[in-house]
Short mmCIF file of C-alpha atoms in Angstrom, two decimals:
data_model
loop_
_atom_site.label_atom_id
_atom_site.label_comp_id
_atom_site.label_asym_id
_atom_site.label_seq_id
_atom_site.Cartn_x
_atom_site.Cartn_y
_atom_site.Cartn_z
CA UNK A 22 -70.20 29.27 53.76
CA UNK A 23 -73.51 30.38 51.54
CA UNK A 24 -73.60 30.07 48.14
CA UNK A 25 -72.91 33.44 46.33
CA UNK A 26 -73.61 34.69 42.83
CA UNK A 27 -72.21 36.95 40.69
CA UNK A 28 -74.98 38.33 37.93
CA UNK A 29 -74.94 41.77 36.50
CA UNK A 30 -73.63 43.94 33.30
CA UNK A 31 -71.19 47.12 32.82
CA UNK A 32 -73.74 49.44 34.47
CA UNK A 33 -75.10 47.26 37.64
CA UNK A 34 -72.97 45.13 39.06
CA UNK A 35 -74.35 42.76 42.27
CA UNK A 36 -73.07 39.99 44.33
CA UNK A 37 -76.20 37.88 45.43
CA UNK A 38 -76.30 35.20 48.40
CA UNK A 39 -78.53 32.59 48.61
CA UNK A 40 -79.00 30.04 51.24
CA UNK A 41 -78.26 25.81 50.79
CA UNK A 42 -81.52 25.75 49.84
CA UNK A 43 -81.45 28.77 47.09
CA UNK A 44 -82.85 31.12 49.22
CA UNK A 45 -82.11 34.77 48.30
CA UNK A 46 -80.88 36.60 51.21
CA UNK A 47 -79.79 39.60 50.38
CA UNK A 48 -77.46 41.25 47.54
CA UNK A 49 -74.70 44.05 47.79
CA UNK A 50 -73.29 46.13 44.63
CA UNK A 51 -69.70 45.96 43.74
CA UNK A 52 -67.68 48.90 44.36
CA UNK A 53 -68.26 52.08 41.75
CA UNK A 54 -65.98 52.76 39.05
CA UNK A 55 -64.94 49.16 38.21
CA UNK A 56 -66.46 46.08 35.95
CA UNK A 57 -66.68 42.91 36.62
CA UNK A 58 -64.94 40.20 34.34
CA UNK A 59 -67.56 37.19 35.12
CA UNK A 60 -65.14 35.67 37.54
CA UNK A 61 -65.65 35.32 41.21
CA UNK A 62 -64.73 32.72 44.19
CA UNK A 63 -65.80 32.53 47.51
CA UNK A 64 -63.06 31.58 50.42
CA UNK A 65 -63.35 29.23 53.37
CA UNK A 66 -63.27 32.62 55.60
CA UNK A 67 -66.13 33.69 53.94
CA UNK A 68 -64.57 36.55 51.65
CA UNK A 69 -65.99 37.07 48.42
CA UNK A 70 -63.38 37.71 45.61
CA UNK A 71 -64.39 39.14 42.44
CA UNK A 72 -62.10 39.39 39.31
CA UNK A 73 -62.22 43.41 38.44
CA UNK A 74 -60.67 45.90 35.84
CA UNK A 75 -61.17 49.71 36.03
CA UNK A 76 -63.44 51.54 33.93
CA UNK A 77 -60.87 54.69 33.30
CA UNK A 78 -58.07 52.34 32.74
CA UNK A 79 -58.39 49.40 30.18
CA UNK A 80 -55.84 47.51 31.35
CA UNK A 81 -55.64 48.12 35.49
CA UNK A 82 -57.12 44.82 36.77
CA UNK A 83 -57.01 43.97 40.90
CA UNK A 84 -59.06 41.64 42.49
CA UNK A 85 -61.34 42.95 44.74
CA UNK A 86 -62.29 41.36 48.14
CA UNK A 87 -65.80 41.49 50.18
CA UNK A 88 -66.79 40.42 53.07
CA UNK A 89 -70.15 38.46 52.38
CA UNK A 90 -72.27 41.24 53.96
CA UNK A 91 -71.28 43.68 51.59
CA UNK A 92 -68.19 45.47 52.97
CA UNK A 93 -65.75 46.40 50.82
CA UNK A 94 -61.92 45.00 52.88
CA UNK A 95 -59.16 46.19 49.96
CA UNK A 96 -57.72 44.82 46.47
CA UNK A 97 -54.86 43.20 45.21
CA UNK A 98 -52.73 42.24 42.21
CA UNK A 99 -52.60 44.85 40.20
CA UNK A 100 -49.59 43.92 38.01
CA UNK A 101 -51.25 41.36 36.82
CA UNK A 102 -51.89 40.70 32.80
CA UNK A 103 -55.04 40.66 32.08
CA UNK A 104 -56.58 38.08 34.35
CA UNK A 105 -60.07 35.86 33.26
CA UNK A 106 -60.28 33.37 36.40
CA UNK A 107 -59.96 32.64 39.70
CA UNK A 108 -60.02 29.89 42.67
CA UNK A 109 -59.16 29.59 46.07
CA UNK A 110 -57.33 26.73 47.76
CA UNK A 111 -57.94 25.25 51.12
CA UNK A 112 -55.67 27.33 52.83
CA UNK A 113 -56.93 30.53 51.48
CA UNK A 114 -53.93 30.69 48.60
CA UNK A 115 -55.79 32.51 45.38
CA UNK A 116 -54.49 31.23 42.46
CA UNK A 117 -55.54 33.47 39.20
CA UNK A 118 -54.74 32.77 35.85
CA UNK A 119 -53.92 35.44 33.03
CA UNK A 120 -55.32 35.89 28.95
CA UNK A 121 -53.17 35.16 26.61
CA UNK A 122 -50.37 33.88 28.93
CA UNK A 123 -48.80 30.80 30.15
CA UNK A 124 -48.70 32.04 33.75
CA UNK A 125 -51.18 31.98 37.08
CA UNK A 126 -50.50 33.87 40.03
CA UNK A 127 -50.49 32.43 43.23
CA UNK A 128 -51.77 34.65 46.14
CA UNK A 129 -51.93 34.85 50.30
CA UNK A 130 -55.19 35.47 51.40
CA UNK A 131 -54.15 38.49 52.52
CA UNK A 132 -52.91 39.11 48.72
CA UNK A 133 -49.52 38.79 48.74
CA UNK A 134 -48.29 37.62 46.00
CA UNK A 135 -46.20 34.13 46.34
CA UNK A 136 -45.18 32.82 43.21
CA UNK A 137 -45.93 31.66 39.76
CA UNK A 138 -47.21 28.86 37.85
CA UNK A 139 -45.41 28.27 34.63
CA UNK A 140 -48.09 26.44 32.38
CA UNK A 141 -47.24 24.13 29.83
CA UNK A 142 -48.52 25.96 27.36
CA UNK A 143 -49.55 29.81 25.90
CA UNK A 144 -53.33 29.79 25.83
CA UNK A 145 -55.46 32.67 24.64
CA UNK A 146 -58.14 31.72 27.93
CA UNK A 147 -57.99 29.93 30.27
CA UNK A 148 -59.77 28.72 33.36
CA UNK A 149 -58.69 27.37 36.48
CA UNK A 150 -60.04 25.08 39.24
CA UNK A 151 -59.09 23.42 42.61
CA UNK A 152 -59.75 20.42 43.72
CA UNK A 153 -60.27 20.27 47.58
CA UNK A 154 -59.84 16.43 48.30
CA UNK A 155 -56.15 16.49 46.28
CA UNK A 156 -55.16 20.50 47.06
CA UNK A 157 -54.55 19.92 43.37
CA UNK A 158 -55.15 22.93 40.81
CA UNK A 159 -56.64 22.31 37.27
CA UNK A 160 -55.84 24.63 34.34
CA UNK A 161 -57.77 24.10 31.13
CA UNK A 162 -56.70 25.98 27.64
CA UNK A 163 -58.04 25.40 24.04
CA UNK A 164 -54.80 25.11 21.44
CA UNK A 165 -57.21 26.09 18.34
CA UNK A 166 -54.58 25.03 15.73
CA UNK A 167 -54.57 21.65 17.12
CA UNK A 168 -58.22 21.44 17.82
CA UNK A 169 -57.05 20.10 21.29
CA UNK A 170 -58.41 20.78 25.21
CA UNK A 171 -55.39 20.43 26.84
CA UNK A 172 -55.97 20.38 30.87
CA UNK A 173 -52.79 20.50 33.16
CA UNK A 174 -52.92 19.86 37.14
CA UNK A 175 -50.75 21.29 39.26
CA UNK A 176 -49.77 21.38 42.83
CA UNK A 177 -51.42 23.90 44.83
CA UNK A 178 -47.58 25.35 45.32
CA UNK A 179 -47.13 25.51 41.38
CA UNK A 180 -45.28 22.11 40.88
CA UNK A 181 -46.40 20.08 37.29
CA UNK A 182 -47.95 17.02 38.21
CA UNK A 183 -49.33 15.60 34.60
CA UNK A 184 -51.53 16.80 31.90
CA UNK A 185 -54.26 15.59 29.75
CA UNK A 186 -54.73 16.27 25.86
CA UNK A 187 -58.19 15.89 24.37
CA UNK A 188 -59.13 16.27 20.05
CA UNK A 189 -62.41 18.19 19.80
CA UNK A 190 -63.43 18.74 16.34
CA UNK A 191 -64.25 22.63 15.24
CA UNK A 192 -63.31 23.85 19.30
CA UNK A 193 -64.28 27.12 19.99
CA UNK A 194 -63.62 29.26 23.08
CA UNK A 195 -63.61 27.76 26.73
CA UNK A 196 -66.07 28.82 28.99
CA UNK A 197 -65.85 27.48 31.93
CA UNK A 198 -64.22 24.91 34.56
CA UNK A 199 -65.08 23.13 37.59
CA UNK A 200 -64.13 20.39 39.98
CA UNK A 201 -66.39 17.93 41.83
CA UNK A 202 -65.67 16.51 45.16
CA UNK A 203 -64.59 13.79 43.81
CA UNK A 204 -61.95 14.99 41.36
CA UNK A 205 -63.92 15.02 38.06
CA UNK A 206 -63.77 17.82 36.14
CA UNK A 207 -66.08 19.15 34.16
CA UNK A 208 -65.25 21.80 31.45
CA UNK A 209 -68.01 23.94 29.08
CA UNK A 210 -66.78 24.74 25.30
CA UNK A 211 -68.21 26.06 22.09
CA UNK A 212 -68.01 23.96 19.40
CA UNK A 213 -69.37 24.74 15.26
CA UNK A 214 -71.58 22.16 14.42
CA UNK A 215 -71.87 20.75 10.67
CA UNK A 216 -73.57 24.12 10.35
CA UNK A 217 -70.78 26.29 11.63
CA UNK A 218 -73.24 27.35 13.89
CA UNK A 219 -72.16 27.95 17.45
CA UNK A 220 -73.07 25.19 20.63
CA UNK A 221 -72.13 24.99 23.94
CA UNK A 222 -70.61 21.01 25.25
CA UNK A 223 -69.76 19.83 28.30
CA UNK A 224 -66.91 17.63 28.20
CA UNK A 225 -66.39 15.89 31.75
CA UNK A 226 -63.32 14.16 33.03
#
């Protein structure tokens, strides 16, 4: 597998793959009348999966899959709620994990869906991780009221296996998640400093 990237804005949208070494070799666009939502995961087959939503239709969101040179294969999920992340387990299973919600979606890799993850909590966005080593999935969602990071790990067939609840002061919105080989998990927040200005924190688990 070679390291893909996905960088572009609501008019030019590119997947770009890079070698170990952070070679570029070549880029493809993403497939015309859609937007990307800044969420994309690459599967042990080599099939690039990028969170999408249509540009006619505000709320008709599929994910898209690519093959790594480019070629457009098909989409799936399209009753989904307003999705904002994605992973991919060992066994190709794509789990994706709705806004404002207390559910993830658990895919085939041929995007059928399988079943549901009931998360301990409603959280206004998420982000979701798996951990390769465990097959474990890691959800993380900011409870504002509380000032809390609450991170929840689940099975990679949706069972609850514990949760963790962390006080931040001033928490802000999540950014993003991920899991080392090793099982740490690192998470990127905004916080307001004394200031109430905004500032980005990595909190690692």
């Amino acid at each position: 597998m070679k390291y893909c990237a996905l960088i572009g804005n609501f008019t030019f949208n590119f997947v770009y793959k890079f070698t170990y070494t952070g070679d570029l070799q070549h880029k493809f666009p993403l497939r015309k009348g859609v937007w990307f939502r800044k969420c994309m995961v690459v599967t042990n087959s080599d099939k690039v999966l990028v969170l999408q939503s249509s540009r006619e239709k505000v709320w008709d969101h599929v994910v898209d899959v690519y093959k790594t040179d480019g070629q457009f294969v098909h989409s799936f999920g399209k009753n989904m709620n307003d999705p904002c992340d994605i992973t991919a387990a060992n066994d190709g299973r794509i789990m994706v994990v709705e806004r404002n919600s207390s559910c993830a979606h658990i895919f085939s890799e041929d995007g059928n869906h399988l079943n549901k993850i009931k998360l301990q909590r409603f959280y206004s966005s998420p982000s979701i991780a798996f951990h390769r080593a465990s097959e474990h999935v890691a959800v993380a969602g900011i409870e504002r009221k509380k000032d809390l990071l609450q991170v929840e790990v689940y099975t990679k067939d949706g069972e609850f296996v514990r949760s963790t609840q962390i006080h931040e002061e001033k928490i802000g919105d999540l950014q993003g998640m991920a899991v080392s080989t090793t099982g740490r998990i690192a998470i990127i927040l905004n916080q307001l400093d004394d200031d109430d200005k905004v500032k980005s924190k990595v909190r690692v688990l």
